[in-house]
PDB file of N, CA and C in Angstrom:
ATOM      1  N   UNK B   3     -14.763   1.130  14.078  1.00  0.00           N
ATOM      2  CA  UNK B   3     -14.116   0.106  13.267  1.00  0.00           C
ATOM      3  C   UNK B   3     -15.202  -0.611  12.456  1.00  0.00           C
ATOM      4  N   UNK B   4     -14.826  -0.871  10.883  1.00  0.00           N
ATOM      5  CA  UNK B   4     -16.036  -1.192  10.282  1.00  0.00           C
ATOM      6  C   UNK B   4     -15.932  -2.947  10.168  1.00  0.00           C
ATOM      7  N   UNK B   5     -16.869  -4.013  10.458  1.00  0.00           N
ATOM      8  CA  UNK B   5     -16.529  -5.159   9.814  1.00  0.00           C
ATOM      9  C   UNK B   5     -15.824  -5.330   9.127  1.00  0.00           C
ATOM     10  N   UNK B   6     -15.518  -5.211   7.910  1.00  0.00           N
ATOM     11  CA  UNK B   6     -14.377  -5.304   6.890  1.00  0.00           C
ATOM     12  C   UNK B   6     -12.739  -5.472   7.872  1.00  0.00           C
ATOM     13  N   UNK B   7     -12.931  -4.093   8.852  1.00  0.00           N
ATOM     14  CA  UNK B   7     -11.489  -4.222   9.477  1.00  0.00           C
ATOM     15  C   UNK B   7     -11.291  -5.067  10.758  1.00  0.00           C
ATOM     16  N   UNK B   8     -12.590  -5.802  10.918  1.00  0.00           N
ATOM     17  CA  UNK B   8     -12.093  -6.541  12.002  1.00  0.00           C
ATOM     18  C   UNK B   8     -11.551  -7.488  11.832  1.00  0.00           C
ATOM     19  N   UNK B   9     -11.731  -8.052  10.136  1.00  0.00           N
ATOM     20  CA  UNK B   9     -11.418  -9.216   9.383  1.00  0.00           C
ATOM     21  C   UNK B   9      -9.807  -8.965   9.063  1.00  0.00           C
ATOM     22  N   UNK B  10      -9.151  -7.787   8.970  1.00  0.00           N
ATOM     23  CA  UNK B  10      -7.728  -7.470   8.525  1.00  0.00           C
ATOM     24  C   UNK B  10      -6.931  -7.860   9.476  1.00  0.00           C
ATOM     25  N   UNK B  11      -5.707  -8.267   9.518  1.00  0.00           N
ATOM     26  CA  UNK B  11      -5.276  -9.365  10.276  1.00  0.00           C
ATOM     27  C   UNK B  11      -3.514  -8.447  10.102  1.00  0.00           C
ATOM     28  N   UNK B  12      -3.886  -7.615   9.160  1.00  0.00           N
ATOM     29  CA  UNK B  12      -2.302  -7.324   8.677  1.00  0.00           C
ATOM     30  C   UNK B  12      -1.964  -6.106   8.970  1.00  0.00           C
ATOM     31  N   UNK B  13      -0.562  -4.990   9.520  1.00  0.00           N
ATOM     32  CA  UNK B  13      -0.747  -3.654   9.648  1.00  0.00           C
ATOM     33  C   UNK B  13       0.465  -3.445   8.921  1.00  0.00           C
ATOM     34  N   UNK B  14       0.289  -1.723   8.841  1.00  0.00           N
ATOM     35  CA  UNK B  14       1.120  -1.465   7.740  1.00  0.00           C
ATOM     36  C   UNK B  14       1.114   0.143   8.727  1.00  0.00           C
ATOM     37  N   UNK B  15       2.735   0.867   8.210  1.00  0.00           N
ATOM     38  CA  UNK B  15       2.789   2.164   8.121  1.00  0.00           C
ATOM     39  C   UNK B  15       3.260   2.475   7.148  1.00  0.00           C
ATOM     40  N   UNK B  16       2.743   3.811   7.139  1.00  0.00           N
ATOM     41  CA  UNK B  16       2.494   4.500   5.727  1.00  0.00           C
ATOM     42  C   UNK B  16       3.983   6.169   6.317  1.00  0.00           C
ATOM     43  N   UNK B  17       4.377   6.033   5.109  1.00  0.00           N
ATOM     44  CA  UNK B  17       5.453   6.997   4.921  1.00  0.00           C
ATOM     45  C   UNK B  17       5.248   7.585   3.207  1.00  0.00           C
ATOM     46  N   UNK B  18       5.806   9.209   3.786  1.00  0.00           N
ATOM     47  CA  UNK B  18       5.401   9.843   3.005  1.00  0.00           C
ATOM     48  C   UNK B  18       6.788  11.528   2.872  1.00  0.00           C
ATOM     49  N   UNK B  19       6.994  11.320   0.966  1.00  0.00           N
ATOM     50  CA  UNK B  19       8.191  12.454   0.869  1.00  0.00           C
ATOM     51  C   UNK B  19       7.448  13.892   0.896  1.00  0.00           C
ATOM     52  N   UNK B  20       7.857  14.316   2.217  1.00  0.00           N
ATOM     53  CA  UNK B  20       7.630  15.759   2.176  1.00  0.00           C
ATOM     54  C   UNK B  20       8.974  17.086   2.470  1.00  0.00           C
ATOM     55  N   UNK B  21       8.292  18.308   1.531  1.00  0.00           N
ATOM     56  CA  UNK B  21       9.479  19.133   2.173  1.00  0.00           C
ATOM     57  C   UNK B  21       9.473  19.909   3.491  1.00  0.00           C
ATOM     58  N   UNK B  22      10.910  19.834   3.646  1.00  0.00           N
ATOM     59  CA  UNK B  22      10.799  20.345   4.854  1.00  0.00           C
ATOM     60  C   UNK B  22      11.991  21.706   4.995  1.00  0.00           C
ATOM     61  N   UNK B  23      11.753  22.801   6.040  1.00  0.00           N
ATOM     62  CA  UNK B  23      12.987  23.543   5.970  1.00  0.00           C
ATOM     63  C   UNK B  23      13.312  23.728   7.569  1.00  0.00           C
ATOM     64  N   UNK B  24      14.686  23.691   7.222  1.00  0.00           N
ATOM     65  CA  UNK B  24      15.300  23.645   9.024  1.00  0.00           C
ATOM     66  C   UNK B  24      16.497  24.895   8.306  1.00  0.00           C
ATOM     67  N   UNK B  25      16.600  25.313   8.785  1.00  0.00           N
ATOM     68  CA  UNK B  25      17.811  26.871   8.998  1.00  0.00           C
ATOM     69  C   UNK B  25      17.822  26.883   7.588  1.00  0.00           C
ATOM     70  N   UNK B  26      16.830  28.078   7.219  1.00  0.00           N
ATOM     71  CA  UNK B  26      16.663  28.174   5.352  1.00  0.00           C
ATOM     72  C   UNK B  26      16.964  27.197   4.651  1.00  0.00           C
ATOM     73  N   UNK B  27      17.045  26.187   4.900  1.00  0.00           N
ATOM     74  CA  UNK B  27      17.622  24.870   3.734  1.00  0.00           C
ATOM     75  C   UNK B  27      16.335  23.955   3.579  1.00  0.00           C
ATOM     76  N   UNK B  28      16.136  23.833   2.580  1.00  0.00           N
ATOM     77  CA  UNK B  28      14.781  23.328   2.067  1.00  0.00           C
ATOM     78  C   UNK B  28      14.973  21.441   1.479  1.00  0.00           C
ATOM     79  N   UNK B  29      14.853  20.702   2.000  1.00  0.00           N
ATOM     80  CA  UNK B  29      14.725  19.325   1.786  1.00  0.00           C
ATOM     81  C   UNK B  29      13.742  18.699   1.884  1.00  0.00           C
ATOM     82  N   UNK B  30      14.459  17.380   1.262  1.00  0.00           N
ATOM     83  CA  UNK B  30      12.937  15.977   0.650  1.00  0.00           C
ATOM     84  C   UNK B  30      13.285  15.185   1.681  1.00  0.00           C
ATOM     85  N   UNK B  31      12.265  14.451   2.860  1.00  0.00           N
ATOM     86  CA  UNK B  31      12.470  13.675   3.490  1.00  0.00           C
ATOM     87  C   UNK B  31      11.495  12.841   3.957  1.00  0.00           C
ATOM     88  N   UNK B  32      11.945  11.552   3.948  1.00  0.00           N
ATOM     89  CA  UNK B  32      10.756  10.538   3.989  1.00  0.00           C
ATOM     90  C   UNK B  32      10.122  10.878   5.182  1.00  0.00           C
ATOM     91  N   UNK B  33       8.654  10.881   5.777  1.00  0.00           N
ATOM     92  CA  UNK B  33       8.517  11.085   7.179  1.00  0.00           C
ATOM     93  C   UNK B  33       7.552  10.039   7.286  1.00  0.00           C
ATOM     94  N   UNK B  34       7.158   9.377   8.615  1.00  0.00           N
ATOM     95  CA  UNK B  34       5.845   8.180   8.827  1.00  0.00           C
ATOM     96  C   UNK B  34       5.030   9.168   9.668  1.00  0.00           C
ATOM     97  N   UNK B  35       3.967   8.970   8.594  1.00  0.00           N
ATOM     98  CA  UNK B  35       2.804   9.415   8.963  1.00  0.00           C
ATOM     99  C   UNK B  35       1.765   8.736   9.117  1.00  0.00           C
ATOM    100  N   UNK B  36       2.091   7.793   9.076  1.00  0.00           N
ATOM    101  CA  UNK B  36       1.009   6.501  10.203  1.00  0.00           C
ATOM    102  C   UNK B  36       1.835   5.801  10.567  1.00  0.00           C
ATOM    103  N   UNK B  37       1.122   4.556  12.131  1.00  0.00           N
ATOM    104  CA  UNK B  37       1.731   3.204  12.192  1.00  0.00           C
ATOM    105  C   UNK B  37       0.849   2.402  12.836  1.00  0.00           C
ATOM    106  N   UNK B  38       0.965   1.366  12.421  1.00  0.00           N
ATOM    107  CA  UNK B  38      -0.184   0.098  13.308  1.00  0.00           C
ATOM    108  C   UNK B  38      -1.021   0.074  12.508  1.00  0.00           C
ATOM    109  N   UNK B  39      -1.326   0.808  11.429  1.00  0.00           N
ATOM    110  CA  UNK B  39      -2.587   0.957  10.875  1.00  0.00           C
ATOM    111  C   UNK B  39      -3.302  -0.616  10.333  1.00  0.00           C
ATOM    112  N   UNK B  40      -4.584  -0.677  10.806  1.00  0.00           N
ATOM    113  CA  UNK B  40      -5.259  -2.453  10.289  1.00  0.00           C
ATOM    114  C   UNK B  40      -5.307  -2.068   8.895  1.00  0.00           C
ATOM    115  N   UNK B  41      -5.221  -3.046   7.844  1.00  0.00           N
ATOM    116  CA  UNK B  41      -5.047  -3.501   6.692  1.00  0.00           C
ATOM    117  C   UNK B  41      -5.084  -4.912   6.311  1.00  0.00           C
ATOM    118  N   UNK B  42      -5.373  -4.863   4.701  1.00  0.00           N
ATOM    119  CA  UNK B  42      -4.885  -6.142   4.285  1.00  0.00           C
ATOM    120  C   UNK B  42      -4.578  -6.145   3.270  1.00  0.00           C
ATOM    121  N   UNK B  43      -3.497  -6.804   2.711  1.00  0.00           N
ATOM    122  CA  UNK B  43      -2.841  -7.163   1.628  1.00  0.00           C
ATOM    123  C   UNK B  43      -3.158  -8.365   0.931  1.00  0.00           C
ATOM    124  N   UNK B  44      -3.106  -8.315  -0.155  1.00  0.00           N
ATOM    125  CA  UNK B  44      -3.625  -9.692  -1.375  1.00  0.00           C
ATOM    126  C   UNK B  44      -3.217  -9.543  -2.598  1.00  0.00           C
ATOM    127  N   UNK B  45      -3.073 -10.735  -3.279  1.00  0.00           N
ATOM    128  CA  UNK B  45      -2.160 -11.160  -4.048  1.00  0.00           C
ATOM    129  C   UNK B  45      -3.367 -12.136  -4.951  1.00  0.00           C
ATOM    130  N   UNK B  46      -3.252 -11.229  -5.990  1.00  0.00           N
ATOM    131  CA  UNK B  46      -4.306 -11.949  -7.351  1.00  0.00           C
ATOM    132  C   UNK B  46      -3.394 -11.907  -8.322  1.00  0.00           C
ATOM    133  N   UNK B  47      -3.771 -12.816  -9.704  1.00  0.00           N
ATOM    134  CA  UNK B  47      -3.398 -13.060 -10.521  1.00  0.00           C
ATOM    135  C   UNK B  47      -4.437 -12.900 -11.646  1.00  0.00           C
ATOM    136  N   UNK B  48      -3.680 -12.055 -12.969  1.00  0.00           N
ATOM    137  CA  UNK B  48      -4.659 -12.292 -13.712  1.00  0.00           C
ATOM    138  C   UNK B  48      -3.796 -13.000 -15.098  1.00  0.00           C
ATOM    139  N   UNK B  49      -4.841 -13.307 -16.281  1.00  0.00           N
ATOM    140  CA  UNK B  49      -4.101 -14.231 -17.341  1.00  0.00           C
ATOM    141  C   UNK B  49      -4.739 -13.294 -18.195  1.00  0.00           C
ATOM    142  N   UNK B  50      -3.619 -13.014 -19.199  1.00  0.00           N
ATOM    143  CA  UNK B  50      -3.698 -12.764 -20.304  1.00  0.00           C
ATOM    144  C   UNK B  50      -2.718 -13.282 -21.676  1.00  0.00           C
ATOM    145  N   UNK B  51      -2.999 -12.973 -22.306  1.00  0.00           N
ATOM    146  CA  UNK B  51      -2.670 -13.796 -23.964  1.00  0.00           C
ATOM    147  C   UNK B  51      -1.563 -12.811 -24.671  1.00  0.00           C
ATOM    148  N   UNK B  52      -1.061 -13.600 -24.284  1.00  0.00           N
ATOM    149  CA  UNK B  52       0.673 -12.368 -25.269  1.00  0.00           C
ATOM    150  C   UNK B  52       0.767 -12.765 -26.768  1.00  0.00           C
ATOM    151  N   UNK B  53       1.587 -12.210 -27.330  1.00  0.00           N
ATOM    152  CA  UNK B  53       1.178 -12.121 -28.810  1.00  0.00           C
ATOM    153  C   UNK B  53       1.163 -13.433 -29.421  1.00  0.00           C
ATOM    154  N   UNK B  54       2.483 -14.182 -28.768  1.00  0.00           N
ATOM    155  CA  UNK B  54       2.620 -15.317 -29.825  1.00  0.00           C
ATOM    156  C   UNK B  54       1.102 -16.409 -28.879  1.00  0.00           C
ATOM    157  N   UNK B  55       0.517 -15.866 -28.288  1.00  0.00           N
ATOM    158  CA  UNK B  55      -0.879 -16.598 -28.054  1.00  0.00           C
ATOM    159  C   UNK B  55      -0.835 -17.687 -27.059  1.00  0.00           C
ATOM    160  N   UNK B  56       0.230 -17.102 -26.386  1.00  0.00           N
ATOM    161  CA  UNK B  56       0.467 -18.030 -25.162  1.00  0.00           C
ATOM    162  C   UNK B  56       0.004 -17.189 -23.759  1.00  0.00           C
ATOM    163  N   UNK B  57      -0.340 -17.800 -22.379  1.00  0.00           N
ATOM    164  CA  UNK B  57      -1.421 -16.855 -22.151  1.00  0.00           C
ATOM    165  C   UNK B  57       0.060 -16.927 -21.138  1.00  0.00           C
ATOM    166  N   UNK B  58      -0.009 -15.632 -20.675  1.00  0.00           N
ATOM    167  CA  UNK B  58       1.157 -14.591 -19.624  1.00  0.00           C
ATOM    168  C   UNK B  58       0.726 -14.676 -17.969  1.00  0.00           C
ATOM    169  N   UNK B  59       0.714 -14.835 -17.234  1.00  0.00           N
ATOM    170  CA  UNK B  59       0.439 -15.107 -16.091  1.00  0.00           C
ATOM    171  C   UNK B  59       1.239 -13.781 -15.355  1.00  0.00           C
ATOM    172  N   UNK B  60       0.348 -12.826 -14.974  1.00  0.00           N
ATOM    173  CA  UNK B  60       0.467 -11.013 -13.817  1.00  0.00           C
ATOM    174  C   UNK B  60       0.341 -11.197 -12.686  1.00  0.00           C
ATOM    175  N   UNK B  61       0.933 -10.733 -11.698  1.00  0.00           N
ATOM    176  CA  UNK B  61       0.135 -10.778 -10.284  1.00  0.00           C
ATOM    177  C   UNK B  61       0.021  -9.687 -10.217  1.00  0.00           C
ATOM    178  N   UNK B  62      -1.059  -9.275  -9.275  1.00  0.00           N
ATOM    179  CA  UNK B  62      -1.578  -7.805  -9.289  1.00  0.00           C
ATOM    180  C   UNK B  62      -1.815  -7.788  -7.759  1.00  0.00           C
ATOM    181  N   UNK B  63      -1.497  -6.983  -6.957  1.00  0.00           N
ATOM    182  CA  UNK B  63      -1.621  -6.783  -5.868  1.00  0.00           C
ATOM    183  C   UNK B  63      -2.585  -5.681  -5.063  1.00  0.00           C
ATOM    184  N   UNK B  64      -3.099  -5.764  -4.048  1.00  0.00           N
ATOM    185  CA  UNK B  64      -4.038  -4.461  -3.387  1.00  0.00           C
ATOM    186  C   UNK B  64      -3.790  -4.404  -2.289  1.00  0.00           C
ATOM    187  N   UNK B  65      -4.335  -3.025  -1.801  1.00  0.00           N
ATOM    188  CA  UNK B  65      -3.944  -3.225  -0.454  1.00  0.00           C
ATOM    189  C   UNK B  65      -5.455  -2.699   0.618  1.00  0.00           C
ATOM    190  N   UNK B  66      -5.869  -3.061   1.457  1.00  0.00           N
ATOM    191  CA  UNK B  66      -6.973  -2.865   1.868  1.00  0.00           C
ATOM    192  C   UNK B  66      -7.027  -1.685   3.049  1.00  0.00           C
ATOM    193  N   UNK B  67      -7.333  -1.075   3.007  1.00  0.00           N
ATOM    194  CA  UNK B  67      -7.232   0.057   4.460  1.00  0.00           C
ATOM    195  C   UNK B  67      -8.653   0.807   4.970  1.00  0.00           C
ATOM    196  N   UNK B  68      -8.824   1.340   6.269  1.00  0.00           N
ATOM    197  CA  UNK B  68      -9.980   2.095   6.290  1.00  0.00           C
ATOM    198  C   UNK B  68     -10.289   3.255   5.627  1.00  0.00           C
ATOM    199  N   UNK B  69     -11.390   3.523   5.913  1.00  0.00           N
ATOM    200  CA  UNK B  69     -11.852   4.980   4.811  1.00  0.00           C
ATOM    201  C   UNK B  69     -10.946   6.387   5.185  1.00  0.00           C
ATOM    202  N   UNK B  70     -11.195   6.544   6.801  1.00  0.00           N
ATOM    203  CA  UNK B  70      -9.973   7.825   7.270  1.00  0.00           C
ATOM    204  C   UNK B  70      -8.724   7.675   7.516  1.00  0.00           C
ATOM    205  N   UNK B  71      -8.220   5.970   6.387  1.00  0.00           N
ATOM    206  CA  UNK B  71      -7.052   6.096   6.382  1.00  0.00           C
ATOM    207  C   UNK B  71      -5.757   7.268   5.658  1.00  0.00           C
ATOM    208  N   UNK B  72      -5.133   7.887   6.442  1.00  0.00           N
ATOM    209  CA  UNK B  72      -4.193   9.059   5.271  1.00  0.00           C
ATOM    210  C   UNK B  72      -3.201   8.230   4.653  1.00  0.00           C
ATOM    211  N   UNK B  73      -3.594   7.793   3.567  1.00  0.00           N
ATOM    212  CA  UNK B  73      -2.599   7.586   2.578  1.00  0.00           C
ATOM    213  C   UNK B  73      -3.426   7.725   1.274  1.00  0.00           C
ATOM    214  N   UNK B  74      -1.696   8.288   0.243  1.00  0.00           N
ATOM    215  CA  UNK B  74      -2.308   8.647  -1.077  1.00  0.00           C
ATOM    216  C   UNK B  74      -1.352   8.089  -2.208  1.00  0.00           C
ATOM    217  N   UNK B  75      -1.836   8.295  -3.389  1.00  0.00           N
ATOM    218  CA  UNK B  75      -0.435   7.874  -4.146  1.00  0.00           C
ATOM    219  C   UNK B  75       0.468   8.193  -4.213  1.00  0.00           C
ATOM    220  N   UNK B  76       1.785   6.661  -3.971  1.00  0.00           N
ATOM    221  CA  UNK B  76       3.174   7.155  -4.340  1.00  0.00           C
ATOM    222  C   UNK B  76       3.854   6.870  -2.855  1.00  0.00           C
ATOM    223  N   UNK B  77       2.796   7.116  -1.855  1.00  0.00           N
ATOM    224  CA  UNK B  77       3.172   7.302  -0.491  1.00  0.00           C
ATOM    225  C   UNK B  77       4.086   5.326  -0.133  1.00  0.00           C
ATOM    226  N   UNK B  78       4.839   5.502   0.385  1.00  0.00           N
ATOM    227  CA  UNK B  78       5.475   4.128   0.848  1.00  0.00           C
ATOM    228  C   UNK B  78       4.882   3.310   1.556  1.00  0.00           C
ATOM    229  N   UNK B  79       4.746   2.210   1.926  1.00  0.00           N
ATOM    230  CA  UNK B  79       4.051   1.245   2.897  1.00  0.00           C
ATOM    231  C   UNK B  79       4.931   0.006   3.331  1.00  0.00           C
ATOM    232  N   UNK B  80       4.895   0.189   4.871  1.00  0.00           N
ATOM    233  CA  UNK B  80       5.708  -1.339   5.192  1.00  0.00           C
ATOM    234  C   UNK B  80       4.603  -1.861   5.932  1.00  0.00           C
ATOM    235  N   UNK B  81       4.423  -2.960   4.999  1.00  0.00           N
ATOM    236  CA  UNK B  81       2.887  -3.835   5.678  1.00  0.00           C
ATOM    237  C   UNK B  81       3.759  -5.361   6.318  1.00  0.00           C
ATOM    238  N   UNK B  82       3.376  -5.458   7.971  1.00  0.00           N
ATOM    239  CA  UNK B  82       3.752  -6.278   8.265  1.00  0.00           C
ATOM    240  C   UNK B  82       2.188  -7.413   8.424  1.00  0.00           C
ATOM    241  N   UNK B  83       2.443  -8.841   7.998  1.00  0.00           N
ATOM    242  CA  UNK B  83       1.598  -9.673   7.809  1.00  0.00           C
ATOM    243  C   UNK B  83       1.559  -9.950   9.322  1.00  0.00           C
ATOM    244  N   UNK B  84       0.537 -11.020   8.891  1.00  0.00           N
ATOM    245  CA  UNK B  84      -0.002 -11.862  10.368  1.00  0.00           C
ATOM    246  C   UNK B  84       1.469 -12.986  10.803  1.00  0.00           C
ATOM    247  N   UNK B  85       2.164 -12.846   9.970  1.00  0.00           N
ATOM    248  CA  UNK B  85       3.200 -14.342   9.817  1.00  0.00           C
ATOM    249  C   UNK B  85       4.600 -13.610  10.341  1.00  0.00           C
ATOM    250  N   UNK B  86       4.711 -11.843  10.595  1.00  0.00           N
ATOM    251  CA  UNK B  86       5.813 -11.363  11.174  1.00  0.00           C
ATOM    252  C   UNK B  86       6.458 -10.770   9.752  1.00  0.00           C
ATOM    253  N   UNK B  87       5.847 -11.058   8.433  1.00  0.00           N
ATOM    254  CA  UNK B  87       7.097 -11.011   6.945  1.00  0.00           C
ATOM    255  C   UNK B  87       6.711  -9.668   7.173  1.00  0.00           C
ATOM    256  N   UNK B  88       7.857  -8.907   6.658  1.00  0.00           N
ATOM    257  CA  UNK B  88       7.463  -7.536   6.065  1.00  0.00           C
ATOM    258  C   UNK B  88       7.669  -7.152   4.593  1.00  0.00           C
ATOM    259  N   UNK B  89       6.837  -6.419   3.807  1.00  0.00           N
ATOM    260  CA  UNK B  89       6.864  -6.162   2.902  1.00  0.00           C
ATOM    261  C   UNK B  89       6.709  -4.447   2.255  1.00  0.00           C
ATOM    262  N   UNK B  90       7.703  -4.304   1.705  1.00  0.00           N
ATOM    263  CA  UNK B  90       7.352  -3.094   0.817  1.00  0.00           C
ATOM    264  C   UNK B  90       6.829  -2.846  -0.232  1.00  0.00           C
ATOM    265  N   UNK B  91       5.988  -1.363   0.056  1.00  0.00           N
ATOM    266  CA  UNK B  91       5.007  -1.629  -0.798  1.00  0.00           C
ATOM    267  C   UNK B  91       4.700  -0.103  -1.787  1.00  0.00           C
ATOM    268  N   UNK B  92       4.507   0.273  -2.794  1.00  0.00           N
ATOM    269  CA  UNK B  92       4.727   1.789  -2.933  1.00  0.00           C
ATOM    270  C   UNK B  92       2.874   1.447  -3.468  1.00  0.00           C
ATOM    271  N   UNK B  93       2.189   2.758  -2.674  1.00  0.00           N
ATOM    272  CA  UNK B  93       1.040   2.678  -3.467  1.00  0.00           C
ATOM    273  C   UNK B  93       0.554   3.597  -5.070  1.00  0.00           C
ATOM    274  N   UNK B  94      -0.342   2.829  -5.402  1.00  0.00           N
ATOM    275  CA  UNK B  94      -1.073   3.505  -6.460  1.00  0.00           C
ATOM    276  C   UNK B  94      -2.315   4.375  -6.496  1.00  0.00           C
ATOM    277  N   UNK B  95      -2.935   3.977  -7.764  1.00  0.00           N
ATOM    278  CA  UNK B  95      -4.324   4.459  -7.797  1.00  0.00           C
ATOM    279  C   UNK B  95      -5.563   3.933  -6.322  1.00  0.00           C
ATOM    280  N   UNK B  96      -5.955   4.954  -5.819  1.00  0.00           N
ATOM    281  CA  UNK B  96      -6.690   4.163  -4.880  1.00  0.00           C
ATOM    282  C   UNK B  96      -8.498   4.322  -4.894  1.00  0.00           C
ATOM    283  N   UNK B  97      -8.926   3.721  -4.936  1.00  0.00           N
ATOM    284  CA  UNK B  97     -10.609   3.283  -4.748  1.00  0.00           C
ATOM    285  C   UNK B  97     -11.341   3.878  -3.495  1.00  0.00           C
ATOM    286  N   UNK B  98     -12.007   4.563  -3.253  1.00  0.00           N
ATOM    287  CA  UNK B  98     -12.666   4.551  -1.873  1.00  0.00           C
ATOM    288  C   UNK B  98     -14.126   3.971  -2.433  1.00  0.00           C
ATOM    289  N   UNK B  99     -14.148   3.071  -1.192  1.00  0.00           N
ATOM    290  CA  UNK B  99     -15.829   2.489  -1.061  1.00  0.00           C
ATOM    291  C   UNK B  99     -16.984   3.622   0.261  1.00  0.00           C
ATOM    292  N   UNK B 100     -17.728   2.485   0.698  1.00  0.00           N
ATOM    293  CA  UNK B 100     -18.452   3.080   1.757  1.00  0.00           C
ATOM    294  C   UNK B 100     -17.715   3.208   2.831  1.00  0.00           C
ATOM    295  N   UNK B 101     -16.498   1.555   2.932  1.00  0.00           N
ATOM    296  CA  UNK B 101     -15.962   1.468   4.739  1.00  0.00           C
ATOM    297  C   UNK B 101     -14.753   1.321   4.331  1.00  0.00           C
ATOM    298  N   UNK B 102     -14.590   1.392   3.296  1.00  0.00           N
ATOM    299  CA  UNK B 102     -12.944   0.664   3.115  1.00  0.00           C
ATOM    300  C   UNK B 102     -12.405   1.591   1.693  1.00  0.00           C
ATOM    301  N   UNK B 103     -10.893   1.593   2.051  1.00  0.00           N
ATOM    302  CA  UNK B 103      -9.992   1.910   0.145  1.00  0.00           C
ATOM    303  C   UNK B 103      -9.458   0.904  -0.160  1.00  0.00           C
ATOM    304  N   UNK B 104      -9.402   0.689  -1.543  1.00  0.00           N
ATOM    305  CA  UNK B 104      -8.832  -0.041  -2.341  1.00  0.00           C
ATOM    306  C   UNK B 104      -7.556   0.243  -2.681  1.00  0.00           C
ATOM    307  N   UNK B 105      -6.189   0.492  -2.831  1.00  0.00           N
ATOM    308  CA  UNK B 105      -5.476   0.462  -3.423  1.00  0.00           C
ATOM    309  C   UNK B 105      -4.814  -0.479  -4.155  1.00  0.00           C
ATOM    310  N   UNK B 106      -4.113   0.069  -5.779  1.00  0.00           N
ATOM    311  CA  UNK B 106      -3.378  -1.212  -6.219  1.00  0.00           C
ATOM    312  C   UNK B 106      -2.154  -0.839  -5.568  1.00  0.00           C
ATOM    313  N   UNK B 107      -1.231  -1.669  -5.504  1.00  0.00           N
ATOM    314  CA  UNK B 107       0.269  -1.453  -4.847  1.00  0.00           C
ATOM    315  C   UNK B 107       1.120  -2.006  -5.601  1.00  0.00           C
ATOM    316  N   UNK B 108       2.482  -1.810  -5.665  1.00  0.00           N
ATOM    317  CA  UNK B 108       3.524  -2.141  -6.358  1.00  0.00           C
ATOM    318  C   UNK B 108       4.941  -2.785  -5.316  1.00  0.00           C
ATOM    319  N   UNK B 109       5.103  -4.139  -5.519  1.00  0.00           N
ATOM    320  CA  UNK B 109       5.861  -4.423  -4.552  1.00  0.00           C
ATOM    321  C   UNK B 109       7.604  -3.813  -4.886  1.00  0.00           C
ATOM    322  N   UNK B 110       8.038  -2.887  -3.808  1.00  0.00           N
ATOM    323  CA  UNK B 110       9.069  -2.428  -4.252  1.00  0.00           C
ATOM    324  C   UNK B 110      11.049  -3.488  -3.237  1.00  0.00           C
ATOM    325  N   UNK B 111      11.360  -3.764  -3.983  1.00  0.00           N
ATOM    326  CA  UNK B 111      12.456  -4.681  -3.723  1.00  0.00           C
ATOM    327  C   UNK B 111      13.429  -3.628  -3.126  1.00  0.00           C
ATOM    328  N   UNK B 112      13.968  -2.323  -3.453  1.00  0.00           N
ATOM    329  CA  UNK B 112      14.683  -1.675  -2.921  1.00  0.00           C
ATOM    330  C   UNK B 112      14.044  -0.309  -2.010  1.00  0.00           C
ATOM    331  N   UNK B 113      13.257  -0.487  -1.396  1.00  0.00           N
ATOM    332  CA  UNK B 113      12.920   0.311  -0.673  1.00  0.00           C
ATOM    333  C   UNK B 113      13.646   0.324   1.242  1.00  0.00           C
TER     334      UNK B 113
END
């Protein structure tokens, strides 16, 4: 466990659409392929200037995980906080560092 994750306070499982075939019939089905996993989730904001020159206020979200964590883009995430909330989360583009990935995430309302 690297420093970084002793500091993560938040876990999340990760689900993921794969095919599958049961008696020749070939289907899409969500499966969890992690759970418990340490993480952390955060919530930034950035400002930018929309046309008529008024500045727009984004939140941009990430999600923090270990390096041999398996998740990739697109894959689903229910990250439960330190506070019990749960949240859905679909990931994006992701970052690997030395101890940790970066992902951005997209908070999804109907998942």
């Amino acid at each position: 466990m690297s420093v970084l994750e002793r500091l993560w306070k938040d876990k999340m499982a990760v689900y993921r659409w794969e095919e599958q075939t049961i008696n020749n019939i070939t289907s899409s089905d969500e499966i969890l392929v992690a759970t418990d996993v340490k993480c952390q989730y955060s919530k930034g904001s950035l400002n930018d200037v929309g046309e008529d020159g008024a500045p727009n206020l984004v939140n941009s979200y990430t999600l923090f995980c270990g390096i041999n964590t398996d998740i990739k883009e697109g894959d689903k995430v229910i990250v439960t906080q330190r506070n019990g909330k749960k949240i859905t989360l679909i990931v994006g583009e992701g970052f690997p560092y030395t101890n940790h990935q970066e992902f951005n995430v997209k908070r999804s309302e109907k998942a």
